[in-house]
Tab-separated table of C-alpha atoms in Angstrom:
chain	number	residue	atom	x	y	z
E	691	MET	CA	5.830	-7.601	21.490
E	692	PRO	CA	3.694	-4.064	22.330
E	693	GLU	CA	1.493	-4.567	19.506
E	694	SER	CA	-0.125	-7.757	20.766
E	695	LYS	CA	-0.616	-6.311	24.132
E	696	HIS	CA	-2.112	-3.496	22.466
E	697	LYS	CA	-4.517	-5.865	20.396
E	698	TYR	CA	-5.145	-7.826	23.711
E	699	PHE	CA	-6.266	-4.760	25.323
E	700	ARG	CA	-8.730	-3.666	22.319
E	701	ILE	CA	-10.133	-7.328	22.323
E	702	THR	CA	-10.884	-7.024	26.151
E	703	LYS	CA	-12.266	-3.598	25.903
E	704	GLU	CA	-14.667	-4.899	23.079
E	705	VAL	CA	-15.629	-8.172	24.569
E	706	GLY	CA	-16.377	-6.106	28.247
E	707	SER	CA	-18.567	-3.810	26.246
E	708	ILE	CA	-20.815	-6.628	25.032
E	709	PRO	CA	-23.116	-6.790	28.306
E	710	LEU	CA	-23.757	-3.061	28.041
E	711	LYS	CA	-24.634	-3.269	24.214
E	712	VAL	CA	-27.124	-6.151	24.745
E	713	THR	CA	-28.564	-4.271	27.649
E	714	GLY	CA	-29.268	-1.033	25.359
E	715	LEU	CA	-30.897	-3.189	22.994
E	716	LEU	CA	-32.950	-5.089	25.412
E	717	ALA	CA	-34.026	-1.784	27.218
E	718	PHE	CA	-35.332	-0.260	23.555
E	719	LEU	CA	-37.265	-3.489	22.924
E	720	LEU	CA	-38.836	-3.774	26.503
E	721	LEU	CA	-39.684	-0.106	26.139
E	722	TRP	CA	-41.574	-0.702	23.020
E	723	GLU	CA	-43.398	-3.827	24.205
E	724	LEU	CA	-44.819	-1.694	27.180
E	725	LEU	CA	-45.721	1.277	25.321
E	726	VAL	CA	-47.443	-0.693	22.644
E	727	THR	CA	-48.761	-2.944	25.691
E	728	ILE	CA	-50.355	0.238	27.385
E	729	PHE	CA	-51.735	2.174	24.317
E	730	GLY	CA	-52.608	-0.859	22.314
E	731	ASN	CA	-52.052	-1.047	18.617
E	732	ALA	CA	-55.119	-0.960	16.887
E	733	ARG	CA	-55.015	2.934	16.604
E	734	THR	CA	-51.444	3.163	15.914
E	735	LEU	CA	-50.748	0.079	14.181
E	736	ILE	CA	-47.547	-0.621	15.277
E	737	PRO	CA	-47.279	-4.125	16.814
E	738	SER	CA	-44.961	-5.042	19.686
E	739	PRO	CA	-41.700	-6.739	19.615
E	740	SER	CA	-43.411	-9.992	21.006
E	741	GLN	CA	-46.116	-9.602	17.796
E	742	ILE	CA	-43.478	-9.388	15.244
E	743	MET	CA	-41.666	-12.493	16.578
E	744	ILE	CA	-44.934	-14.281	16.290
E	745	VAL	CA	-45.260	-13.402	12.790
E	746	PHE	CA	-41.823	-13.886	11.894
E	747	TYR	CA	-42.240	-17.601	13.218
E	748	THR	CA	-45.112	-18.042	11.296
E	749	GLU	CA	-43.371	-16.812	8.103
E	750	ILE	CA	-40.592	-19.253	8.710
E	751	ARG	CA	-42.721	-21.934	9.243
E	752	SER	CA	-45.102	-21.682	6.273
E	753	GLY	CA	-41.805	-21.330	4.164
E	754	ILE	CA	-42.661	-18.028	2.931
E	755	TRP	CA	-39.831	-16.384	4.380
E	756	HIS	CA	-37.042	-18.897	2.987
E	757	ARG	CA	-38.587	-18.287	-0.537
E	758	ILE	CA	-38.767	-14.573	-0.388
E	759	VAL	CA	-35.480	-13.921	1.437
E	760	PHE	CA	-33.930	-16.526	-1.160
E	761	SER	CA	-35.197	-14.387	-4.066
E	762	SER	CA	-34.005	-11.145	-2.499
E	763	PHE	CA	-30.822	-12.605	-1.853
E	764	THR	CA	-30.231	-13.656	-5.370
E	765	ASN	CA	-31.157	-10.518	-6.806
E	766	TYR	CA	-28.600	-9.048	-4.173
E	767	ILE	CA	-26.170	-11.404	-4.770
E	768	VAL	CA	-26.258	-10.793	-8.487
E	769	GLY	CA	-26.294	-7.057	-8.311
E	770	VAL	CA	-23.673	-6.665	-5.655
E	771	SER	CA	-21.171	-8.776	-7.457
E	772	ALA	CA	-21.639	-7.289	-11.028
E	773	GLY	CA	-21.796	-3.634	-9.673
E	774	SER	CA	-18.689	-4.345	-7.528
E	775	LEU	CA	-16.473	-6.248	-10.344
E	776	LEU	CA	-17.629	-3.877	-13.094
E	777	GLY	CA	-17.315	-0.601	-10.693
E	778	ILE	CA	-13.626	-2.159	-9.728
E	779	ALA	CA	-12.474	-2.786	-13.298
E	780	CYS	CA	-13.616	0.608	-14.547
E	781	GLY	CA	-12.273	2.265	-11.691
E	782	VAL	CA	-8.962	0.308	-12.440
E	783	ILE	CA	-8.919	1.309	-16.079
E	784	VAL	CA	-9.932	4.925	-15.564
E	785	ALA	CA	-7.174	5.260	-12.874
E	786	LEU	CA	-4.493	3.975	-15.063
E	787	HIS	CA	-5.150	5.514	-18.348
E	788	ALA	CA	-4.957	9.395	-18.143
E	789	ARG	CA	-6.863	9.621	-21.669
E	790	ILE	CA	-9.498	7.073	-20.735
E	791	GLY	CA	-10.064	9.246	-17.623
E	792	HIS	CA	-10.439	12.572	-19.323
E	793	MET	CA	-12.645	10.957	-21.828
E	794	THR	CA	-14.977	9.716	-19.156
E	795	GLU	CA	-15.052	12.645	-16.746
E	796	TYR	CA	-17.666	14.401	-17.905
E	797	LEU	CA	-19.929	11.197	-18.783
E	798	VAL	CA	-19.316	10.037	-15.205
E	799	ARG	CA	-20.317	13.616	-13.938
E	800	LEU	CA	-23.606	13.267	-15.763
E	801	LEU	CA	-24.210	9.584	-14.922
E	802	ARG	CA	-23.286	9.622	-11.118
E	803	PRO	CA	-25.863	12.116	-9.719
E	804	ILE	CA	-28.580	9.822	-11.191
E	805	PRO	CA	-29.857	7.640	-8.211
E	806	PRO	CA	-30.300	4.284	-8.743
E	807	ILE	CA	-34.112	4.287	-7.998
E	808	ALA	CA	-34.469	6.591	-10.985
E	809	TRP	CA	-33.399	3.904	-13.016
E	810	ILE	CA	-36.610	1.585	-12.264
E	811	PRO	CA	-38.434	2.765	-15.441
E	812	ILE	CA	-35.791	2.256	-17.664
E	813	ALA	CA	-35.218	-1.342	-16.362
E	814	ILE	CA	-38.967	-2.232	-16.478
E	815	ILE	CA	-39.127	-1.053	-20.218
E	816	PHE	CA	-35.674	-2.910	-21.379
E	817	LEU	CA	-35.616	-5.553	-18.707
E	818	GLY	CA	-39.183	-6.249	-17.987
E	819	ILE	CA	-40.430	-7.214	-14.152
E	820	THR	CA	-37.760	-9.739	-13.854
E	821	PRO	CA	-35.113	-10.613	-11.067
E	822	ILE	CA	-32.651	-9.237	-13.968
E	823	SER	CA	-34.329	-5.630	-13.423
E	824	ALA	CA	-33.979	-5.809	-9.544
E	825	SER	CA	-30.206	-7.065	-10.061
E	826	PHE	CA	-29.486	-4.239	-12.382
E	827	ILE	CA	-31.153	-1.378	-10.060
E	828	ILE	CA	-28.823	-2.675	-7.203
E	829	SER	CA	-25.861	-3.022	-9.455
E	830	ILE	CA	-25.998	0.797	-10.196
E	831	GLY	CA	-25.482	2.154	-6.747
E	832	VAL	CA	-22.793	-0.850	-5.864
E	833	PHE	CA	-20.983	0.169	-9.053
E	834	TRP	CA	-20.433	3.857	-8.256
E	835	VAL	CA	-19.336	3.193	-4.786
E	836	ASN	CA	-16.831	0.966	-5.933
E	837	PHE	CA	-15.738	2.808	-9.145
E	838	PHE	CA	-14.902	6.062	-6.827
E	839	ALA	CA	-13.323	4.020	-3.972
E	840	THR	CA	-10.935	1.974	-6.413
E	841	HIS	CA	-10.324	5.085	-8.974
E	842	SER	CA	-8.928	7.217	-5.831
E	843	ALA	CA	-7.109	4.188	-4.260
E	844	ILE	CA	-5.430	3.195	-7.568
E	845	ARG	CA	-4.478	6.882	-8.119
E	846	GLY	CA	-3.372	7.396	-4.555
E	847	VAL	CA	-0.368	4.836	-5.003
E	848	GLY	CA	2.570	6.718	-4.745
E	849	SER	CA	5.393	6.817	-7.361
E	850	GLU	CA	7.760	5.853	-4.353
E	851	LEU	CA	6.667	2.236	-4.283
E	852	ILE	CA	6.509	1.835	-8.114
E	853	ASP	CA	10.223	2.781	-8.036
E	854	VAL	CA	10.862	0.179	-5.787
E	855	ALA	CA	9.671	-2.203	-8.306
E	856	VAL	CA	11.782	-0.530	-10.933
E	857	VAL	CA	15.305	-0.606	-9.060
E	858	PHE	CA	14.813	-4.564	-8.447
E	859	GLY	CA	14.049	-4.984	-12.130
E	860	HIS	CA	10.656	-5.400	-12.304
E	861	ASN	CA	9.841	-3.156	-15.061
E	862	THR	CA	6.704	-4.844	-16.759
E	863	PHE	CA	2.975	-3.450	-16.219
E	864	PHE	CA	1.797	-6.772	-15.178
E	865	TYR	CA	4.347	-7.031	-12.438
E	866	LYS	CA	4.006	-3.600	-11.238
E	867	PHE	CA	0.258	-3.697	-11.163
E	868	THR	CA	-0.090	-7.368	-9.597
E	869	LYS	CA	2.796	-6.919	-7.131
E	870	VAL	CA	2.450	-3.018	-6.066
E	871	ILE	CA	-0.232	-1.054	-7.014
E	872	LEU	CA	-3.133	-3.617	-6.374
E	873	PRO	CA	-1.798	-4.957	-2.934
E	874	ALA	CA	-1.142	-0.837	-1.983
E	875	ALA	CA	-4.793	-0.035	-3.201
E	876	LEU	CA	-6.255	-3.219	-1.454
E	877	PRO	CA	-7.333	-1.255	2.032
E	878	SER	CA	-9.275	1.113	-0.149
E	879	ILE	CA	-10.798	-1.212	-2.616
E	880	LEU	CA	-12.280	-3.541	0.264
E	881	THR	CA	-13.584	-0.497	2.025
E	882	GLY	CA	-15.423	0.153	-0.918
E	883	ILE	CA	-16.762	-3.243	-1.484
E	884	LYS	CA	-17.904	-3.056	2.096
E	885	THR	CA	-19.904	0.069	1.315
E	886	GLY	CA	-21.272	-1.299	-1.726
E	887	LEU	CA	-22.624	-4.467	0.200
E	888	GLY	CA	-24.224	-2.236	2.481
E	889	GLN	CA	-25.482	-0.027	-0.410
E	890	GLY	CA	-26.960	-3.103	-1.920
E	891	TRP	CA	-29.103	-4.124	0.884
E	892	MET	CA	-30.517	-0.401	0.833
E	893	THR	CA	-31.436	-0.692	-2.844
E	894	VAL	CA	-32.787	-4.238	-2.885
E	895	VAL	CA	-36.268	-3.250	-1.321
E	896	ALA	CA	-36.548	-0.471	-3.642
E	897	ALA	CA	-35.539	-2.609	-6.727
E	898	GLU	CA	-38.357	-4.990	-5.691
E	899	LEU	CA	-41.114	-2.403	-5.280
E	900	PHE	CA	-42.420	-2.768	-8.507
E	901	GLY	CA	-43.565	-6.334	-8.561
E	902	ILE	CA	-40.308	-8.349	-8.752
E	903	PRO	CA	-40.456	-11.505	-6.113
E	904	GLY	CA	-38.574	-10.696	-2.690
E	905	MET	CA	-38.905	-8.752	0.383
E	906	GLY	CA	-39.706	-5.654	-1.143
E	907	GLN	CA	-42.623	-6.899	-2.951
E	908	ARG	CA	-43.643	-9.051	0.253
E	909	MET	CA	-43.478	-5.414	2.508
E	910	VAL	CA	-45.691	-3.602	-0.244
E	911	GLU	CA	-48.291	-6.271	-0.434
E	912	ALA	CA	-48.829	-6.608	3.424
E	913	ALA	CA	-48.686	-2.763	3.668
E	914	GLY	CA	-51.354	-2.634	1.220
E	915	LEU	CA	-53.263	-5.109	3.593
E	916	LEU	CA	-52.164	-2.906	6.831
E	917	GLU	CA	-50.107	-6.158	8.136
E	918	THR	CA	-47.476	-3.806	9.785
E	919	ARG	CA	-46.114	-6.932	11.534
E	920	VAL	CA	-45.512	-8.777	8.323
E	921	VAL	CA	-43.677	-5.380	7.246
E	922	PHE	CA	-41.620	-5.390	10.338
E	923	VAL	CA	-40.655	-8.931	10.037
E	924	TYR	CA	-38.994	-8.277	6.600
E	925	MET	CA	-37.535	-4.846	7.896
E	926	PHE	CA	-35.816	-6.881	10.664
E	927	SER	CA	-34.913	-9.556	8.099
E	928	ILE	CA	-32.947	-6.806	5.937
E	929	ALA	CA	-30.899	-5.858	8.995
E	930	LEU	CA	-30.209	-9.308	10.070
E	931	LEU	CA	-29.060	-10.128	6.692
E	932	TYR	CA	-27.012	-6.796	6.477
E	933	GLY	CA	-25.594	-7.454	10.043
E	934	VAL	CA	-24.449	-11.107	8.835
E	935	SER	CA	-22.671	-10.060	5.561
E	936	ASP	CA	-20.912	-7.014	7.113
E	937	THR	CA	-19.646	-9.237	9.897
E	938	LEU	CA	-18.808	-11.793	7.256
E	939	PHE	CA	-16.977	-9.204	5.084
E	940	THR	CA	-15.292	-7.371	7.940
E	941	PHE	CA	-13.533	-10.879	9.066
E	942	ILE	CA	-12.449	-11.675	5.551
E	943	GLN	CA	-11.198	-7.885	5.357
E	944	GLY	CA	-9.131	-8.461	8.629
E	945	ARG	CA	-7.798	-11.528	7.288
E	946	LEU	CA	-6.708	-9.945	4.159
E	947	LEU	CA	-5.319	-6.702	5.664
E	948	GLN	CA	-3.482	-8.222	8.662
E	949	TRP	CA	-0.544	-6.176	7.821
E	950	ASN	CA	-2.414	-2.858	7.937
E	951	ARG	CA	-2.440	-1.730	11.226
R	1079	MET	CA	43.708	6.558	-7.109
R	1080	GLU	CA	45.436	5.342	-10.642
R	1081	GLN	CA	43.614	1.941	-10.336
R	1082	VAL	CA	40.285	3.709	-9.822
R	1083	GLU	CA	40.609	5.835	-12.786
R	1084	VAL	CA	42.280	2.857	-14.907
R	1085	ASN	CA	39.535	0.144	-13.809
R	1086	PRO	CA	36.369	1.617	-12.452
R	1087	ILE	CA	33.373	-0.421	-12.101
R	1088	VAL	CA	30.721	2.227	-12.673
R	1089	SER	CA	31.876	5.578	-14.592
R	1090	ILE	CA	29.592	8.411	-14.393
R	1091	LYS	CA	30.500	11.030	-17.360
R	1092	ASP	CA	29.940	14.696	-17.882
R	1093	ILE	CA	26.055	14.136	-16.399
R	1094	ARG	CA	23.836	16.965	-17.039
R	1095	TYR	CA	20.654	17.297	-15.865
R	1096	SER	CA	17.854	20.096	-16.271
R	1097	VAL	CA	14.256	20.187	-15.677
R	1098	PHE	CA	11.554	22.338	-17.476
R	1099	ASN	CA	9.014	24.400	-15.230
R	1100	GLN	CA	6.287	26.616	-17.050
R	1101	GLY	CA	8.953	26.647	-20.196
R	1102	ILE	CA	11.762	27.936	-18.028
R	1103	GLN	CA	14.648	25.473	-17.972
R	1104	TYR	CA	16.335	24.888	-14.569
R	1105	GLU	CA	19.878	23.208	-14.658
R	1106	ILE	CA	20.306	20.856	-11.525
R	1107	LEU	CA	23.446	18.991	-12.315
R	1108	ARG	CA	26.291	20.248	-14.210
R	1109	ASP	CA	29.077	17.952	-15.798
R	1110	ILE	CA	29.331	15.562	-13.046
R	1111	SER	CA	31.902	12.600	-13.554
R	1112	ILE	CA	32.834	10.262	-10.909
R	1113	SER	CA	34.366	6.746	-11.465
R	1114	ILE	CA	34.067	4.022	-8.728
R	1115	ALA	CA	36.335	1.087	-8.354
R	1116	LYS	CA	35.469	-2.407	-7.310
R	1117	GLY	CA	34.988	-2.560	-3.454
R	1118	GLU	CA	34.934	1.350	-3.119
R	1119	ILE	CA	32.974	3.223	-0.653
R	1120	ILE	CA	31.975	6.392	-2.344
R	1121	VAL	CA	30.335	9.214	-0.400
R	1122	LEU	CA	28.656	12.213	-2.177
R	1123	LEU	CA	28.264	14.781	0.073
R	1124	GLY	CA	26.004	18.007	-0.359
R	1125	SER	CA	23.610	20.024	1.370
R	1126	SER	CA	19.726	19.032	1.141
R	1127	GLY	CA	17.988	19.807	-2.137
R	1128	VAL	CA	21.395	20.052	-3.981
R	1129	GLY	CA	20.857	17.295	-6.406
R	1130	LYS	CA	22.415	14.431	-4.580
R	1131	THR	CA	19.351	11.832	-5.034
R	1132	THR	CA	18.658	13.030	-8.390
R	1133	LEU	CA	22.473	11.628	-9.504
R	1134	LEU	CA	21.467	8.478	-7.454
R	1135	ARG	CA	18.051	8.241	-9.777
R	1136	ILE	CA	20.370	8.791	-12.806
R	1137	ILE	CA	22.789	6.016	-12.065
R	1138	SER	CA	19.818	3.749	-11.457
R	1139	GLN	CA	18.065	4.518	-14.597
R	1140	LEU	CA	14.835	5.854	-12.886
R	1141	ILE	CA	15.589	9.126	-14.941
R	1142	ILE	CA	17.546	9.810	-17.875
R	1143	PRO	CA	19.956	12.425	-17.869
R	1144	SER	CA	20.180	15.592	-20.311
R	1145	HIS	CA	23.476	14.830	-21.219
R	1146	GLY	CA	26.262	12.460	-20.238
R	1147	SER	CA	26.219	8.776	-19.598
R	1148	VAL	CA	26.401	6.067	-16.752
R	1149	ILE	CA	28.720	3.119	-17.760
R	1150	PHE	CA	28.647	-0.204	-16.010
R	1151	ASN	CA	32.007	-1.598	-16.841
R	1152	THR	CA	31.082	-4.662	-15.636
R	1153	GLN	CA	27.958	-7.300	-16.006
R	1154	ALA	CA	25.823	-8.891	-13.942
R	1155	GLN	CA	26.183	-12.548	-13.398
R	1156	LYS	CA	23.112	-14.698	-13.940
R	1157	ASN	CA	20.990	-14.247	-10.798
R	1158	GLN	CA	22.659	-10.906	-9.875
R	1159	ARG	CA	21.790	-7.385	-10.349
R	1160	LEU	CA	24.279	-4.664	-11.339
R	1161	TYR	CA	23.039	-2.438	-8.472
R	1162	GLY	CA	20.950	-2.608	-5.111
R	1163	TYR	CA	19.309	0.619	-4.090
R	1164	VAL	CA	18.563	1.776	-0.520
R	1165	PHE	CA	15.968	4.512	-0.535
R	1166	GLN	CA	16.008	7.318	2.259
R	1167	GLU	CA	12.753	5.932	3.621
R	1168	PRO	CA	13.030	2.093	4.120
R	1169	ARG	CA	10.112	1.672	1.247
R	1170	LEU	CA	9.126	-1.681	2.524
R	1171	LEU	CA	5.986	-3.307	1.191
R	1172	PRO	CA	3.733	-3.046	4.114
R	1173	TRP	CA	1.486	-5.983	2.919
R	1174	ARG	CA	4.639	-8.552	2.651
R	1175	ARG	CA	6.326	-9.849	5.863
R	1176	VAL	CA	10.256	-9.320	6.492
R	1177	LEU	CA	11.365	-12.268	4.563
R	1178	LYS	CA	9.059	-11.859	1.487
R	1179	ASN	CA	10.243	-8.011	1.376
R	1180	VAL	CA	13.814	-9.312	1.255
R	1181	LEU	CA	12.986	-12.065	-1.575
R	1182	PHE	CA	11.290	-9.101	-3.489
R	1183	GLY	CA	14.327	-8.449	-5.831
R	1184	LEU	CA	14.877	-12.431	-6.468
R	1185	GLU	CA	11.124	-12.711	-7.684
R	1186	GLU	CA	11.626	-12.878	-11.260
R	1187	MET	CA	15.630	-14.468	-11.042
R	1188	PRO	CA	15.464	-18.352	-12.306
R	1189	LEU	CA	16.655	-19.718	-8.915
R	1190	LYS	CA	15.352	-22.199	-7.008
R	1191	LYS	CA	13.016	-21.516	-4.301
R	1192	LYS	CA	15.476	-22.956	-1.644
R	1193	ASP	CA	18.254	-21.114	-2.960
R	1194	LYS	CA	16.433	-17.983	-2.691
R	1195	LEU	CA	15.583	-18.796	0.805
R	1196	LYS	CA	19.197	-19.314	1.478
R	1197	ARG	CA	20.191	-15.964	0.182
R	1198	ALA	CA	17.532	-14.336	2.107
R	1199	GLU	CA	18.551	-16.022	5.373
R	1200	GLU	CA	22.430	-15.077	4.606
R	1201	VAL	CA	21.693	-11.460	4.147
R	1202	LEU	CA	19.150	-11.038	6.976
R	1203	SER	CA	22.139	-12.747	9.129
R	1204	MET	CA	24.115	-9.963	7.714
R	1205	VAL	CA	21.885	-7.008	8.700
R	1206	LYS	CA	21.511	-8.728	12.429
R	1207	LEU	CA	17.934	-9.690	11.557
R	1208	THR	CA	17.473	-13.346	12.090
R	1209	GLY	CA	14.494	-14.133	13.776
R	1210	LEU	CA	12.487	-11.510	12.584
R	1211	GLU	CA	11.650	-13.040	9.141
R	1212	HIS	CA	7.961	-13.415	9.952
R	1213	ARG	CA	7.133	-10.019	11.183
R	1214	TRP	CA	5.081	-7.438	9.146
R	1215	PRO	CA	7.148	-4.182	8.603
R	1216	TYR	CA	4.789	-2.289	10.926
R	1217	GLN	CA	6.160	-4.443	13.897
R	1218	LEU	CA	9.560	-3.330	13.194
R	1219	SER	CA	11.510	-0.125	14.608
R	1220	GLY	CA	12.752	2.381	12.018
R	1221	GLY	CA	16.341	0.959	12.119
R	1222	GLN	CA	15.257	-2.608	11.679
R	1223	MET	CA	13.041	-1.432	8.895
R	1224	GLN	CA	16.289	-0.004	7.095
R	1225	ARG	CA	18.235	-2.988	8.030
R	1226	VAL	CA	15.398	-4.814	6.179
R	1227	SER	CA	15.692	-2.561	3.124
R	1228	ILE	CA	19.622	-3.253	3.215
R	1229	ALA	CA	19.154	-6.929	3.327
R	1230	ARG	CA	16.908	-6.304	0.051
R	1231	ALA	CA	19.190	-4.618	-1.866
R	1232	LEU	CA	22.164	-7.050	-0.916
R	1233	VAL	CA	20.123	-10.143	-1.689
R	1234	VAL	CA	20.445	-9.238	-5.380
R	1235	HIS	CA	24.480	-9.843	-4.866
R	1236	PRO	CA	24.817	-6.306	-6.543
R	1237	LYS	CA	28.185	-5.316	-8.285
R	1238	ILE	CA	27.567	-1.707	-6.401
R	1239	LEU	CA	24.884	-0.509	-3.671
R	1240	LEU	CA	23.341	2.691	-4.404
R	1241	MET	CA	22.354	4.385	-0.680
R	1242	ASP	CA	20.252	7.537	-0.717
R	1243	GLU	CA	21.058	8.692	2.852
R	1244	PRO	CA	19.607	5.608	4.260
R	1245	PHE	CA	20.041	6.277	7.904
R	1246	SER	CA	19.188	10.218	8.145
R	1247	SER	CA	16.085	9.606	9.987
R	1248	LEU	CA	17.506	7.439	12.374
R	1249	ASP	CA	18.487	8.463	15.931
R	1250	VAL	CA	22.515	8.767	16.436
R	1251	LEU	CA	23.135	5.341	18.575
R	1252	THR	CA	21.108	3.313	15.666
R	1253	ARG	CA	22.855	5.294	12.892
R	1254	ALA	CA	26.145	4.460	14.291
R	1255	GLN	CA	25.486	0.649	14.700
R	1256	LEU	CA	24.238	0.774	11.102
R	1257	GLN	CA	27.344	2.496	9.757
R	1258	ASN	CA	29.495	-0.059	11.564
R	1259	ASN	CA	27.247	-2.920	10.405
R	1260	LEU	CA	27.345	-1.678	6.655
R	1261	LEU	CA	31.178	-1.508	6.872
R	1262	GLU	CA	31.290	-4.896	8.145
R	1263	ILE	CA	29.230	-6.278	5.119
R	1264	GLN	CA	31.294	-4.115	2.545
R	1265	ASN	CA	34.217	-5.815	4.018
R	1266	SER	CA	32.507	-9.397	3.730
R	1267	THR	CA	30.863	-8.869	0.371
R	1268	GLY	CA	33.371	-6.568	-1.587
R	1269	THR	CA	30.594	-4.886	-3.032
R	1270	SER	CA	31.068	-1.161	-4.034
R	1271	ILE	CA	28.979	1.735	-2.329
R	1272	PHE	CA	27.796	4.768	-3.480
R	1273	PHE	CA	26.571	6.474	-0.618
R	1274	VAL	CA	24.778	10.015	-0.539
R	1275	THR	CA	24.465	11.781	2.728
R	1276	HIS	CA	24.342	15.428	3.920
R	1277	ASP	CA	26.004	14.324	7.425
R	1278	ILE	CA	29.927	15.169	7.200
R	1279	SER	CA	30.818	12.862	9.903
R	1280	GLU	CA	28.923	9.989	8.327
R	1281	ALA	CA	30.572	10.684	4.988
R	1282	ILE	CA	34.316	10.659	6.942
R	1283	MET	CA	33.360	7.441	8.754
R	1284	LEU	CA	32.394	5.536	5.673
R	1285	ALA	CA	34.140	6.937	2.715
R	1286	ASP	CA	37.381	6.015	0.796
R	1287	ARG	CA	36.790	8.791	-1.406
R	1288	ILE	CA	34.032	11.912	-0.672
R	1289	PHE	CA	32.540	14.100	-3.707
R	1290	ILE	CA	31.186	17.285	-2.612
R	1291	LEU	CA	28.365	18.269	-4.459
R	1292	GLN	CA	27.644	22.298	-4.212
R	1293	GLY	CA	26.269	24.978	-6.152
R	1294	SER	CA	23.342	25.800	-8.509
R	1295	PRO	CA	23.585	24.164	-10.765
R	1296	ALA	CA	25.502	21.528	-8.818
R	1297	VAL	CA	28.906	20.719	-9.711
R	1298	VAL	CA	31.815	18.477	-7.907
R	1299	ALA	CA	33.296	21.008	-5.770
R	1300	ASP	CA	36.029	18.928	-4.456
R	1301	GLU	CA	37.069	15.440	-4.368
R	1302	ILE	CA	38.845	14.329	-0.927
R	1303	GLN	CA	40.475	10.734	-0.136
R	1304	ILE	CA	40.051	9.832	2.945
R	1305	ASP	CA	43.331	8.090	4.571
R	1306	LEU	CA	41.966	6.618	7.692
R	1307	PRO	CA	41.907	3.126	8.606
R	1308	HIS	CA	38.731	1.336	10.001
R	1309	PRO	CA	37.398	1.676	12.647
R	1310	ARG	CA	37.693	5.203	12.762
R	1311	SER	CA	37.107	7.460	15.617
R	1312	LYS	CA	35.403	10.743	15.409
R	1313	THR	CA	37.653	11.987	18.232
R	1314	SER	CA	40.962	11.141	16.484
R	1315	LYS	CA	42.877	14.377	15.220
R	1316	SER	CA	42.835	12.886	11.569
R	1317	PHE	CA	39.036	12.580	11.639
R	1318	ILE	CA	38.681	16.112	13.061
R	1319	ASN	CA	41.161	17.294	10.374
R	1320	TYR	CA	39.118	15.895	7.562
R	1321	SER	CA	36.049	17.470	9.255
R	1322	LEU	CA	37.352	20.751	9.311
R	1323	LYS	CA	38.658	20.886	5.994
R	1324	ILE	CA	35.526	19.809	4.405
R	1325	HIS	CA	33.434	22.417	6.653
R	1326	GLN	CA	35.735	24.949	5.322
R	1327	GLN	CA	34.619	23.873	1.806
R	1328	PHE	CA	31.302	24.364	2.752
R	1329	SER	CA	31.668	27.800	4.211
């Protein structure tokens, strides 16, 4: 089958390029290490990669890292889950019902441009300095990403596929929705979820800056003490967690969309 | 002919269809009446945009005519549908493998799973796709996709097969293969076929009767009985005569 051959070449190309990618990263880290060694970090406050690694190790050994990452991760999961589910559900409803679509159009235009961070004072007033506040802030950005992805995906399902259901006697809305509309919209919905997962990590730090336990709070505390090594540890922790969650989701997405080549 | 009028399986009577655009009425079909007998192949021939697909959509109840009726003088038995529909493009559901696409029409029928599978295997064998059950649609050629689409329509054991220019996007060789395959299937199942095309050769190759749809609004301009035995040869004198006659009609 030619498609298998194509896939083989694609994988081979991917695997073949890994040494280059690793070399690029290592070269950057080496250059960084070298520059810090030459110029010293007392004046610039920029730690070398090896210094960051040592602090990283200390944070893990003391148990602080686990506790802080767990707090942030909980905020993130709650926020992302709520934002994704609500965004998808609202996107579906608004896309399927023209009247609701019209009724909410100006409301969406009004609320969409407000950045998640601008909701922080409102969250503090109504929800207090609690993890729920952080989850709320995270969920706002994720909600809009999923809302628009789902809305356009559902609206994009052509009537030609729905006609297929009708001519084969599947006339109920439930059948057409579950067996045709939803699967047809799935690739774009999953792309929305994936973008939302990234968006969530971007907001998590901002949401914790005002004192809710988590990486954001730890970074602000460390920055106050000019402990840039700790700040870098958590910056890279976020990158690492984002990389893991993105890779996992890409894998799930690939499994769910085997048919979409 | 006489039997056709006395005992048709489907009667299309005085169909008119209009659409409104910016308050102006555009009449697309006017007074279309066609009767289809059991086991008959009717070909609706007309140029692109004349209203052939519209008529097919009216028969399949995807749209409602402005006037007239489509009467099925037969009832679907249990686990059967009155019609199976083959679209111009295969319209397979890309998230379903071949087998699941074929089973689509059976999903709400109260059949046992093994009976559904048996039916699907039978029709896949009819369209010569045995062995490709577990492929995704993207792994099929255009001709194979259209075969799956035919199998999906046949699996519901339809009284009549409605086909909307199903081979128009295929190359000449694949199209000839599928025409022969369709005739074999019709021969073995006895299903009536209502076939829409703009290809005169294809019409003569398949039809028992050809209805020529022409004009704006479209009317049945002529009805031609094709008295040629199968297999038909495009180079035979009588085939060419029919072809000339139809060409004349269009000119």
